[in-house]
Coordinates of C-alpha atoms and ligand atoms in Angstrom, one line a residue:
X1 CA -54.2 30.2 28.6
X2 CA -50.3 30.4 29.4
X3 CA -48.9 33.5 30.6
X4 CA -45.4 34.7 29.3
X5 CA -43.9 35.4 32.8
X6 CA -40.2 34.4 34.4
X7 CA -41.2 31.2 36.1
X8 CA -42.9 29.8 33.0
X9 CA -40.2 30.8 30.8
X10 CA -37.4 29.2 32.9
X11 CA -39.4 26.0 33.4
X12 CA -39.7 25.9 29.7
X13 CA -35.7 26.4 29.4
X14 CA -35.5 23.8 32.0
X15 CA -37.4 21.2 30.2
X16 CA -35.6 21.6 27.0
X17 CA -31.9 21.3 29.4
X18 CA -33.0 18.3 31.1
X19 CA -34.2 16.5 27.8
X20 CA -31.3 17.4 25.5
X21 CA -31.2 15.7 22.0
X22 CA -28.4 15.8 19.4
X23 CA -28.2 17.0 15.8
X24 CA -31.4 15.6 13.4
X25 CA -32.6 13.9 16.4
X26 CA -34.9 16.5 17.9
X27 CA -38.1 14.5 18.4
X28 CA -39.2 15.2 22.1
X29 CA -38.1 18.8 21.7
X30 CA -40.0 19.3 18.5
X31 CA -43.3 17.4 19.9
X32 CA -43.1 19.9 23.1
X33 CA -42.7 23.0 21.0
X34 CA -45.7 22.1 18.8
X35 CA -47.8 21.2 21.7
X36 CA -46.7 24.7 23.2
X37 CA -47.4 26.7 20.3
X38 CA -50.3 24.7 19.0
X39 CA -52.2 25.1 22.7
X40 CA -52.0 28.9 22.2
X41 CA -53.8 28.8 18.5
X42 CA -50.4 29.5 16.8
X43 CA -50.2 28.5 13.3
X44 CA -47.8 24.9 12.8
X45 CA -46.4 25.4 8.8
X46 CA -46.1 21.6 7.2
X47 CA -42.5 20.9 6.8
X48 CA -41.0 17.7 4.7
X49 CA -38.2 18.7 8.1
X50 CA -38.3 15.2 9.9
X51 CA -36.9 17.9 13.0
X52 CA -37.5 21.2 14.0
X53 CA -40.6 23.5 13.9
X54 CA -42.1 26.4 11.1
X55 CA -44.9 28.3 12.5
X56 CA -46.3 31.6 11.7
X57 CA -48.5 34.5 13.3
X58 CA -49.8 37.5 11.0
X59 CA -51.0 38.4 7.7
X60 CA -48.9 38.4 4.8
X61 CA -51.1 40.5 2.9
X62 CA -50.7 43.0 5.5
X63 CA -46.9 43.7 5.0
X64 CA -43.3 42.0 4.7
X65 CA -42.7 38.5 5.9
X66 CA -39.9 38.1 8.1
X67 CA -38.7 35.2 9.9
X68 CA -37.2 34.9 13.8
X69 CA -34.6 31.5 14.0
X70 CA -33.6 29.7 16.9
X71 CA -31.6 26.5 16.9
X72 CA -32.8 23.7 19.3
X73 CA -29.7 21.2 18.8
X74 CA -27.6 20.2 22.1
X75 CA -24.2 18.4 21.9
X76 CA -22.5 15.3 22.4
X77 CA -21.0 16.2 25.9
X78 CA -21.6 14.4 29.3
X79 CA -22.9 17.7 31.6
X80 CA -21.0 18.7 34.8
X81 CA -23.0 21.7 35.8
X82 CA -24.2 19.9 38.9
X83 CA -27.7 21.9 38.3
X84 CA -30.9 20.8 39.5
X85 CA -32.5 20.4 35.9
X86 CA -29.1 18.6 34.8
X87 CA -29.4 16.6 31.2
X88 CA -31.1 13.0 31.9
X89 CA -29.4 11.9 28.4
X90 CA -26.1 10.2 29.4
X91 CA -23.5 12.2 27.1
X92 CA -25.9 14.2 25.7
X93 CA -26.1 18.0 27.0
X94 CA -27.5 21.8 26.3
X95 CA -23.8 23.3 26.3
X96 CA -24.4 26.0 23.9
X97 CA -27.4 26.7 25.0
X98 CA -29.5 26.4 22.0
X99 CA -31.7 25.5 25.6
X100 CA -32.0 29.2 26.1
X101 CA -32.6 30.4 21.8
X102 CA -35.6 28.0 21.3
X103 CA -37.0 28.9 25.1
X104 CA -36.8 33.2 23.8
X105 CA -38.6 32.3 20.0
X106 CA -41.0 30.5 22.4
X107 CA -42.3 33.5 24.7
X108 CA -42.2 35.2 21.6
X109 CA -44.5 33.6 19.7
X110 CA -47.0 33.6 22.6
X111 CA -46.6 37.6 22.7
X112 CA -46.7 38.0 19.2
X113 CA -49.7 35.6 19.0
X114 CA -51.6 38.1 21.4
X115 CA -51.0 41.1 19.7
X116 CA -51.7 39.4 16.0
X117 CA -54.2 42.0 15.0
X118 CA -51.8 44.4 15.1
X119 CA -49.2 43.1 13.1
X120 CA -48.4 44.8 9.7
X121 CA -46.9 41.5 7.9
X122 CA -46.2 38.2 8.4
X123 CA -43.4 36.5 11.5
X124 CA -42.3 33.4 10.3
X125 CA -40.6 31.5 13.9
X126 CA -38.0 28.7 12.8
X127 CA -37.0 26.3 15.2
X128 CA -34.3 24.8 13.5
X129 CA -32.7 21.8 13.9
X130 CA -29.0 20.3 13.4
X131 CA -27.4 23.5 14.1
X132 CA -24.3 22.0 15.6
X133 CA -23.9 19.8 12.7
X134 CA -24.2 22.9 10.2
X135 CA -26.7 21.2 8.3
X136 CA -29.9 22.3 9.9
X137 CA -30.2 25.9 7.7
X138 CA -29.4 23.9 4.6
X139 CA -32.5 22.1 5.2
X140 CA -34.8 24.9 6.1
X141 CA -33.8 26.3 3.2
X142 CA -34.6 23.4 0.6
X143 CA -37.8 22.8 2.4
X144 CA -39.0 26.4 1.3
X145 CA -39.0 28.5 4.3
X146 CA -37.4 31.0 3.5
X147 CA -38.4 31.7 -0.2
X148 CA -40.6 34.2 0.9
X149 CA -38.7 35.9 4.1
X150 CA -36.9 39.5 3.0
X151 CA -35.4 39.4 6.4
X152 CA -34.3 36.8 9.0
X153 CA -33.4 37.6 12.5
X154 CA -31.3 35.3 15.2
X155 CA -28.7 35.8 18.4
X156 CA -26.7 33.6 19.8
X157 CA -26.5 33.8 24.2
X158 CA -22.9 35.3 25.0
X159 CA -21.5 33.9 28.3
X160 CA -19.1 37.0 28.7
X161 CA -21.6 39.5 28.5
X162 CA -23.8 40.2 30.9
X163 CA -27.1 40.2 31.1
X164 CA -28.9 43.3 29.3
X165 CA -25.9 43.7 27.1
X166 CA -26.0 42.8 23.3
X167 CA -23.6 42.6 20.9
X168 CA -24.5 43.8 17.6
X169 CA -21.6 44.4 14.7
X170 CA -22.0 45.3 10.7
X171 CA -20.5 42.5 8.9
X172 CA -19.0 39.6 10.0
X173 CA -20.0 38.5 13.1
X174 CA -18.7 34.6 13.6
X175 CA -16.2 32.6 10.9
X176 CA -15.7 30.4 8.2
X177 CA -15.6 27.1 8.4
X178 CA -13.6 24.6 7.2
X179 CA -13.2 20.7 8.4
X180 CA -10.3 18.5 7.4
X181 CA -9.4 14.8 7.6
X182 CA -5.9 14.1 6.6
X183 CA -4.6 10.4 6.1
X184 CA -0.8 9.4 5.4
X185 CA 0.3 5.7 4.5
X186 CA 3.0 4.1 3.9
X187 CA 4.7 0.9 4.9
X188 CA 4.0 -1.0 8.5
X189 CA 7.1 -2.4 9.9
X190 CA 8.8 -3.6 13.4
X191 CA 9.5 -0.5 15.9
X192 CA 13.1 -1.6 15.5
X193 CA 13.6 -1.7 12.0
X194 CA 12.1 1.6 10.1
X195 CA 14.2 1.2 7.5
X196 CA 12.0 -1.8 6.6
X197 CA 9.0 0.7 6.2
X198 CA 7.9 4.1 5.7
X199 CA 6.6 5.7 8.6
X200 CA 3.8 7.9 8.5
X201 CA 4.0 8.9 12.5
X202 CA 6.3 11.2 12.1
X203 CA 5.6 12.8 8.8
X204 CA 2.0 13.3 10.6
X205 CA 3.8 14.9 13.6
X206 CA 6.2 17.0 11.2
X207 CA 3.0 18.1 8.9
X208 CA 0.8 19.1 12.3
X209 CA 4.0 21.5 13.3
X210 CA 3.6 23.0 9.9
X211 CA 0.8 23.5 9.4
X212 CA 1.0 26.5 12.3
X213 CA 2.6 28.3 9.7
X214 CA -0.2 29.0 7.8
X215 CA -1.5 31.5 10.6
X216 CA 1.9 32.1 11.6
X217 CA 3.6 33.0 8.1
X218 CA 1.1 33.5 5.6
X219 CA -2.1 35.4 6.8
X220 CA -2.2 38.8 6.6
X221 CA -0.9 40.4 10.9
X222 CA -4.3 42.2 10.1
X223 CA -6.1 39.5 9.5
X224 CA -7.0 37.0 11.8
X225 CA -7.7 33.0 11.4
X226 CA -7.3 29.4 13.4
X227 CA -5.5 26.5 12.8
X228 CA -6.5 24.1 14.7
X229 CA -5.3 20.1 14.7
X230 CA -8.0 18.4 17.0
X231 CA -7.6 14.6 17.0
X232 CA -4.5 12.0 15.7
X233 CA -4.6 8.5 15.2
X234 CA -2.2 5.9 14.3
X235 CA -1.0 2.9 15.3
X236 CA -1.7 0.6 18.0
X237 CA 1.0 -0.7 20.5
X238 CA 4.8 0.1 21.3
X239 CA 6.5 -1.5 18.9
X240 CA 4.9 -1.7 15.6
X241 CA 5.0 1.2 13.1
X242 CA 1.7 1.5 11.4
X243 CA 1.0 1.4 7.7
X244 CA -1.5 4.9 8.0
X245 CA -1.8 7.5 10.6
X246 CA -4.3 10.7 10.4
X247 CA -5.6 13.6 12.1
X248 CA -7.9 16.0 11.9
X249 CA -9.2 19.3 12.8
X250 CA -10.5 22.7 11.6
X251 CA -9.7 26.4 10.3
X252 CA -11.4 29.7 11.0
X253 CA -11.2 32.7 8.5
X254 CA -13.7 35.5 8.5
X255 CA -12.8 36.8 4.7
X256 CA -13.2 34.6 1.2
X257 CA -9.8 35.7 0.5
X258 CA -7.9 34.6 4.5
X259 CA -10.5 31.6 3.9
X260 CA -8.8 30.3 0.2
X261 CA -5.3 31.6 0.9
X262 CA -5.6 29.0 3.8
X263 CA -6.8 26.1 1.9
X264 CA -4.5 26.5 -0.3
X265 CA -1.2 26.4 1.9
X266 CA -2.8 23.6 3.3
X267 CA -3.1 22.0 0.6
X268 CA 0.6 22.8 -0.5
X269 CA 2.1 21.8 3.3
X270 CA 0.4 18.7 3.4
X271 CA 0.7 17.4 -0.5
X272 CA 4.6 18.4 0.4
X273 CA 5.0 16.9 2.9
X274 CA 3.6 13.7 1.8
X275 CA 6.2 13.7 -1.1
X276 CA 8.9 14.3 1.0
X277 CA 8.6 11.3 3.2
X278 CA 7.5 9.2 -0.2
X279 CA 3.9 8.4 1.9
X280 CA 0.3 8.6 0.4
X281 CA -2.0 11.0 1.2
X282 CA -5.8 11.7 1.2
X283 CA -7.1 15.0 2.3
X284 CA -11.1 15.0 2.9
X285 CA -12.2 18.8 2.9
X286 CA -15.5 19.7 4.0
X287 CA -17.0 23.4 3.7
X288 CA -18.4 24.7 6.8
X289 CA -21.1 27.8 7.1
X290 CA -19.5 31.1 5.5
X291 CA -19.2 34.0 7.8
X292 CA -21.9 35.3 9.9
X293 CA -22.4 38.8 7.6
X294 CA -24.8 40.7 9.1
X295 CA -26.7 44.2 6.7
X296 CA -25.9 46.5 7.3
X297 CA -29.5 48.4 6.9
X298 CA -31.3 46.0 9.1
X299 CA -28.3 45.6 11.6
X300 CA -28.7 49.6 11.6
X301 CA -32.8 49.0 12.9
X302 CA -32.2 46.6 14.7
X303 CA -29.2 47.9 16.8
X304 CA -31.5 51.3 16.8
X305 CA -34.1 49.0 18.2
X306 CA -31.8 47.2 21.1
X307 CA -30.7 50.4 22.3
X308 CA -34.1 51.4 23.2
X309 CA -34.2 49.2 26.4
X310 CA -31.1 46.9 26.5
X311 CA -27.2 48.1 26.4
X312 CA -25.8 47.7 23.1
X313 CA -22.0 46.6 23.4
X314 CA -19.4 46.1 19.9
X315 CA -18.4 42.3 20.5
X316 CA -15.2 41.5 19.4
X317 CA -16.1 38.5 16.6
X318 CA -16.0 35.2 17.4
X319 CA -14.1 32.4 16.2
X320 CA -16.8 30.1 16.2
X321 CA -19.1 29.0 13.3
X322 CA -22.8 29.5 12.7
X323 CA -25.0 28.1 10.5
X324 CA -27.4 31.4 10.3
X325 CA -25.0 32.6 8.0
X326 CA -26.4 29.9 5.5
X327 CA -29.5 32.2 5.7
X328 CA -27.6 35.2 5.7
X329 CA -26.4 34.7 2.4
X330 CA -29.4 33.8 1.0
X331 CA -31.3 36.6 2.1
X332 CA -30.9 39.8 4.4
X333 CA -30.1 39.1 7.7
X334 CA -28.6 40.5 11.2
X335 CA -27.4 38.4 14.2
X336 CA -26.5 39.2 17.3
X337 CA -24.4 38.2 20.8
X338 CA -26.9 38.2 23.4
X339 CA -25.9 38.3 27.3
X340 CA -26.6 35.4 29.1
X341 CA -23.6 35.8 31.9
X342 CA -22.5 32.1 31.7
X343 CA -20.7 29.9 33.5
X344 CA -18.4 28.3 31.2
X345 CA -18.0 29.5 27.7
X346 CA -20.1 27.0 24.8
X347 CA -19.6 23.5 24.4
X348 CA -18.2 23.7 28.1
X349 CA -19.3 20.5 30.6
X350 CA -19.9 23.4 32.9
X351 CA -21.7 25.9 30.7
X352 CA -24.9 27.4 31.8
X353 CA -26.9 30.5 31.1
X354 CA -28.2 33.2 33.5
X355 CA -32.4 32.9 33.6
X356 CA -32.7 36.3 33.9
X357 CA -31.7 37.3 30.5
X358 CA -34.7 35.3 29.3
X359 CA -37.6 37.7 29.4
X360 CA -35.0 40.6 27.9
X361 CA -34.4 37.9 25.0
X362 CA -38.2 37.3 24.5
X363 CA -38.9 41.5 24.5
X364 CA -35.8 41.5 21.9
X365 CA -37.4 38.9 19.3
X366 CA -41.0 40.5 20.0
X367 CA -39.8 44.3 19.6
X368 CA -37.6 43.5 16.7
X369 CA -39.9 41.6 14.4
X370 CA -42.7 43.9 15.4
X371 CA -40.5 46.8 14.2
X372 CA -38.7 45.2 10.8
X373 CA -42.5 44.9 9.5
X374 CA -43.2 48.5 10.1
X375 CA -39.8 49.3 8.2
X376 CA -38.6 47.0 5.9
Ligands
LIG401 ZN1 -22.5 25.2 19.5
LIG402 ZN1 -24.8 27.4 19.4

């Protein structure tokens, strides 16, 4: 039998760095955390998930069921850490350190597989995939696995804190997410003659510019949200103008009202300017994960928890999306910053996390699910 301790933990975390796999295509990373869990007699839940792992320890005719989530995603990014264990998937990397998330639920479910006896309900550990893609919870959800959880528990690693710090906050924790695609056309004609055409390169350039406004002129100085125009393309030498241009990008709001009030001026900048330069226009909106909202009961136990043996810190909330809040919604929830002293902040070629945060991260998932099914 495994023992939990650092060196078997970090060469764990290694593993899944060195063998990164992108959204929905998880396969070697699920196989090793089934063989894992599997070799220590923990029970593997069927799944229709063609990605990602549902296993269980505990009784749930003994007490609640809860459930413990990590993400096991990496990202599309070429690494630059320089680290011995560096990513041996060309453009594919652990920059957010999911790495780290599914390496914790790991160590916990071997220390909460020792002490099942003991346990007064039922931990449910999901090792979720397609994180990054914001489609992974969706999935977990209409598989089922959560239909009988009353509470679900998750952290994200925190470069800027340090490690033994966590950062726990009531309420919204990460934003709301909203994608957009934006494509003007009009008329393609010779660099030298616009007059010929109707250029949509610098109604794109004109619309991008106003589109700061939103932020800038329209949200609430208390409130706080991003705007941000990621990627542009039109055209495709010096002197043609092209019949369509487009560009792309995202918006951050961590209220339903900052997040429609937004939508909508976007909607009114870009359907205006469209008229005024007499061009077409398709906007694609995709909805992103609401905001992170953690309850405040369980954030209360769980915080109370932390303190016992770990610093708790009040993050300031982060722009960035989560898909735990998919859960969240669905049923009481709590998630939390966890130090890891990075490197680089996430998504970052040069991200990393500090290994010595590990073991804290297992003792956090082990002491808080054994706790939430003495209380909830
Ligand atoms: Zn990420
Ligand atoms: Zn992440």
């Amino acid at each position: 039998m495994m023992t939990n301790n650092l060196s078997e933990l970090v060469a764990w975390r290694h593993h899944f760095h060195q063998h990164p796999e992108v959204s929905n295509f998880e396969f070697e990373t699920t196989a090793y955390i089934k063989q894992l869990l599997s070799s220590w007699g923990v029970r593997l839940v069927p799944t229709t998930l063609t990605t990602g792992v549902i296993a269980e320890v505990g009784d749930a005719s003994k007490g609640p069921t809860i459930a413990l989530r990590a993400d096991i995603d990496a990202l599309p990014i070429t690494e630059a850490t320089g680290a011995t264990y560096t990513s041996v998937n060309t453009g594919v990397m652990h920059a957010c350190g999911h790495d780290f998330h599914q390496t914790a639920l790991l160590g916990s479910a071997f220390e909460l597989k020792q002490n099942e006896a003991e346990l007064q309900g039922l931990i449910r550990f999901i090792f979720q995939p397609a994180e990054e893609t914001h489609t992974g919870a969706d999935d977990v959800i209409a598989a089922g696995h959560i239909d009988d959880v009353q509470a679900i528990v998750g952290f994200h690693n925190k470069p800027d804190l340090q490690v033994g710090e966590v950062g726990i906050l009531k309420g919204g924790l990460m934003a709301a997410v909203d994608q957009f695609k934006v494509t003007f056309t009009g008329i393609g004609t010779h660099a030298a003659m616009p007059q010929l055409g109707n250029d949509p390169i610098v109604a794109l350039s004109t619309t991008i510019s106003t589109l700061q406004t939103i932020v800038a002129r329209n949200v609430d100085p208390q409130q706080t949200a991003v705007v941000s125009v990621t990627h542009i393309a039109g055209g495709s030498t010096w002197n043609v103008l092209p019949e369509s241009a487009w560009f792309e990008g995202t918006i951050r709001t961590f209220t339903n009202e900052t997040r429609a009030l937004s939508k909508q001026r976007f909607y009114d900048i870009v359907n205006g300017q469209a008229q005024a330069f007499g061009l077409k226009v398709v906007i694609d909106w995709s909805k992103g994960p609401d905001v992170t909202e953690n309850d405040p009961v369980l954030t209360e136990i769980v915080s109370d928890e932390t303190s016992k043996f770990l610093k708790v810190v009040k993050p300031a909330p982060s722009n960035a999306g989560e898909d735990f809040a998919t859960f969240s919604q669905k049923i009481p929830g709590v998630f939390v910053f966890f130090g890891s002293h990075g490197t680089a902040d996430w998504h970052h070629p040069d991200f990393d996390v500090d290994d010595a945060a590990l073991p804290l991260a297992v003792e956090w998932y082990t002491r808080i699910a054994t706790r939430l099914l003495r209380e909830i």
